[in-house]
XYZ file of C-alpha atoms in Angstrom:
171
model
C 155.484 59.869 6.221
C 154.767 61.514 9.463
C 151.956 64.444 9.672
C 153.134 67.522 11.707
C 150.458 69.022 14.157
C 150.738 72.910 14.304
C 149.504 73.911 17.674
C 148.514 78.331 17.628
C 149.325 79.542 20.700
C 149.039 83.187 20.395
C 146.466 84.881 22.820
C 143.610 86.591 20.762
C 144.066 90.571 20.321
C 140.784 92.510 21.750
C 140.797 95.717 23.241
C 141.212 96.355 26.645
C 143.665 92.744 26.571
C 147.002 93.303 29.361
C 149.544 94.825 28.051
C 153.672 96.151 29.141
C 153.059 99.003 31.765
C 153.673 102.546 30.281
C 153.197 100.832 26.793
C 150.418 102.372 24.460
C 147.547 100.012 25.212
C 145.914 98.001 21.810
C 143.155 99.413 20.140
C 141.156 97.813 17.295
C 138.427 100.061 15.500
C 136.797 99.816 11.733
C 138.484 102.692 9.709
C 136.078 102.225 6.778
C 132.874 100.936 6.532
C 131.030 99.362 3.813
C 127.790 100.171 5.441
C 129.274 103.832 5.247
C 129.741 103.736 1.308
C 133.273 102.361 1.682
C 134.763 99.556 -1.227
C 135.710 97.460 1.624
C 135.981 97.390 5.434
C 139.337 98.257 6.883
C 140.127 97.471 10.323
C 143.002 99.797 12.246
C 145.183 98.474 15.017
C 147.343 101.255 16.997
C 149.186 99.529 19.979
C 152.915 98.749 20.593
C 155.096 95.898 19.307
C 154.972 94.577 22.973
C 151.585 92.908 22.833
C 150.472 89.772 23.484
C 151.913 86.951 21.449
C 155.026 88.197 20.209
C 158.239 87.882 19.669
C 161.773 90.414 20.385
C 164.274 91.593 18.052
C 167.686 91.866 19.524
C 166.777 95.581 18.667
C 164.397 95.700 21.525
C 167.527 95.850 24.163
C 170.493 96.443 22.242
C 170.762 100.262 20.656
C 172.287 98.542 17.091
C 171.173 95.065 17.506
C 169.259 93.701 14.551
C 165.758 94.637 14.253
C 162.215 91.818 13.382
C 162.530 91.688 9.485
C 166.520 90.748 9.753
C 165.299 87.900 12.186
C 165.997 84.594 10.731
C 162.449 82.573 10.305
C 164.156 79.155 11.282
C 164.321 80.965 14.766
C 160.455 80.588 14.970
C 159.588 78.505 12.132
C 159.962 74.587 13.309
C 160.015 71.836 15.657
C 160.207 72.815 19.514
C 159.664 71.669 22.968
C 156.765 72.778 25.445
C 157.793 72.470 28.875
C 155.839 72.935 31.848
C 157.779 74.760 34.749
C 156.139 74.397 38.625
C 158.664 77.347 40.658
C 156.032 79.829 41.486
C 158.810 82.654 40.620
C 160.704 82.084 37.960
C 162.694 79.436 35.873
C 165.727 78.363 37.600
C 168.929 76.147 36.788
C 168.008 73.461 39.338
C 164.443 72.687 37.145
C 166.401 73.409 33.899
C 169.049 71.200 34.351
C 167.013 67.687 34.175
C 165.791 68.936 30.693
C 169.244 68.507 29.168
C 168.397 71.605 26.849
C 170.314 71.206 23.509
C 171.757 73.735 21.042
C 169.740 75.371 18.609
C 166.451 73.894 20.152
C 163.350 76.292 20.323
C 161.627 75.902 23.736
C 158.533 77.399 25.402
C 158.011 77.689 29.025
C 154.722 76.955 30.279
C 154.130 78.359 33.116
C 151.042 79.309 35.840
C 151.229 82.368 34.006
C 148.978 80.852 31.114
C 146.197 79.519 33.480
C 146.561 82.964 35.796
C 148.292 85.746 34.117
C 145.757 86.527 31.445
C 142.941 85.473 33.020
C 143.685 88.489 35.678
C 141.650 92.036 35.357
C 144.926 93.510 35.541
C 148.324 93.163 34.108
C 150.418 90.679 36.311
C 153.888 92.195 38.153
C 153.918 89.142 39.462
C 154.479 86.624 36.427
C 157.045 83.520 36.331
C 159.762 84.605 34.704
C 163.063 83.429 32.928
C 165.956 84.369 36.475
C 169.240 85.819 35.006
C 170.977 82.395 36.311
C 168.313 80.394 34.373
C 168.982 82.817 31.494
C 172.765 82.400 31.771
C 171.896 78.314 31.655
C 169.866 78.657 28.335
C 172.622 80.534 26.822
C 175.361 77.871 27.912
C 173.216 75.100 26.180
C 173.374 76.923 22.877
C 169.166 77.489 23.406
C 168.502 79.293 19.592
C 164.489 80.232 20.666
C 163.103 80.988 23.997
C 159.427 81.760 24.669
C 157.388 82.554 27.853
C 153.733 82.462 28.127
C 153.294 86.022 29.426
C 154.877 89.582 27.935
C 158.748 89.101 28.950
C 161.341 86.879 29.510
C 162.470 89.457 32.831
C 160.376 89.696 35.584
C 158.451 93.072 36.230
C 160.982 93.780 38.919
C 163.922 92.369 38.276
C 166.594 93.517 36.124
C 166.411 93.448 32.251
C 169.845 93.516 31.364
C 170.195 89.434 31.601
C 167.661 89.297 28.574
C 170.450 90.706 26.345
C 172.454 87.084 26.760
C 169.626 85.242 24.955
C 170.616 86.960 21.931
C 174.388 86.257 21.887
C 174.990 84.763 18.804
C 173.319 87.735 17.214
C 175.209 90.291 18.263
């Protein structure tokens, strides 16, 4: 019998945290109190979807694609790979290609964004991203789950319409 290790990546929610540009920043704040006469303490969160740790629904870029609660869980539940990426831009076919990516594998990209990105006073333009040829590679290899370790796939200043190709076999 072999014992699993779950590994939680998500980054910790606290106000003031980075978040999408133009996106409602997150705010945490006690709605009731029990030191105000209150059953029970409550906690509110208003923010967007697009927040640290998270994941999108084909939704997010495609006017009728399938929104979070249709999402099937094996698409985030499961075995994957971590893989650390050294281009100082963004993922490319030439460091993707040695991996030999498979179809229906979940992979993460680690990146310098996790030791730089977050640690930054302000939200990064400048993260590694997933390139729309790298994209188009990850497709081709039948990739079912692809995570970054920043808030997008698409770099700040790139185009967004190559993130629609990850979701493919959704549409």
């Amino acid at each position: 019998m072999s014992i699993k290790t779950w590994i939680d990546i998500s980054v910790p929610l606290h106000n003031g945290m980075h978040h999408w540009t133009g996106d409602p920043a997150f705010e945490s704040s006690l709605f009731a109190s029990i030191a105000d006469g209150k059953v029970c303490n409550v906690t509110q969160f208003k923010t967007s979807a697009h927040i640290g740790t998270h994941m999108d629904a084909p939704r997010h870029f495609i006017r009728d694609g399938i929104t979070m609660e249709k999402m099937p869980l094996d698409a985030v539940i499961g075995p994957c790979r971590v893989v650390e990426i050294r281009h100082k831009v963004a993922l490319t076919p030439d460091e993707l290609k040695p991996l030999k990516l498979k179809a229906g594998e979940r992979v993460l990209f680690k990146t310098r964004n996790s030791r730089r990105s977050w640690k930054m006073p302000e939200f990064d333009k400048d993260f590694i991203y997933v390139s729309k040829e790298a994209a188009q590679h990850i497709v081709d290899c039948g990739v079912m789950t692809v995570g970054v370790d920043y808030l997008s796939v698409g770099g700040f200043y790139t185009e967004r319409g190559h993130k629609l190709r990850f979701w493919h076999r959704d549409t």
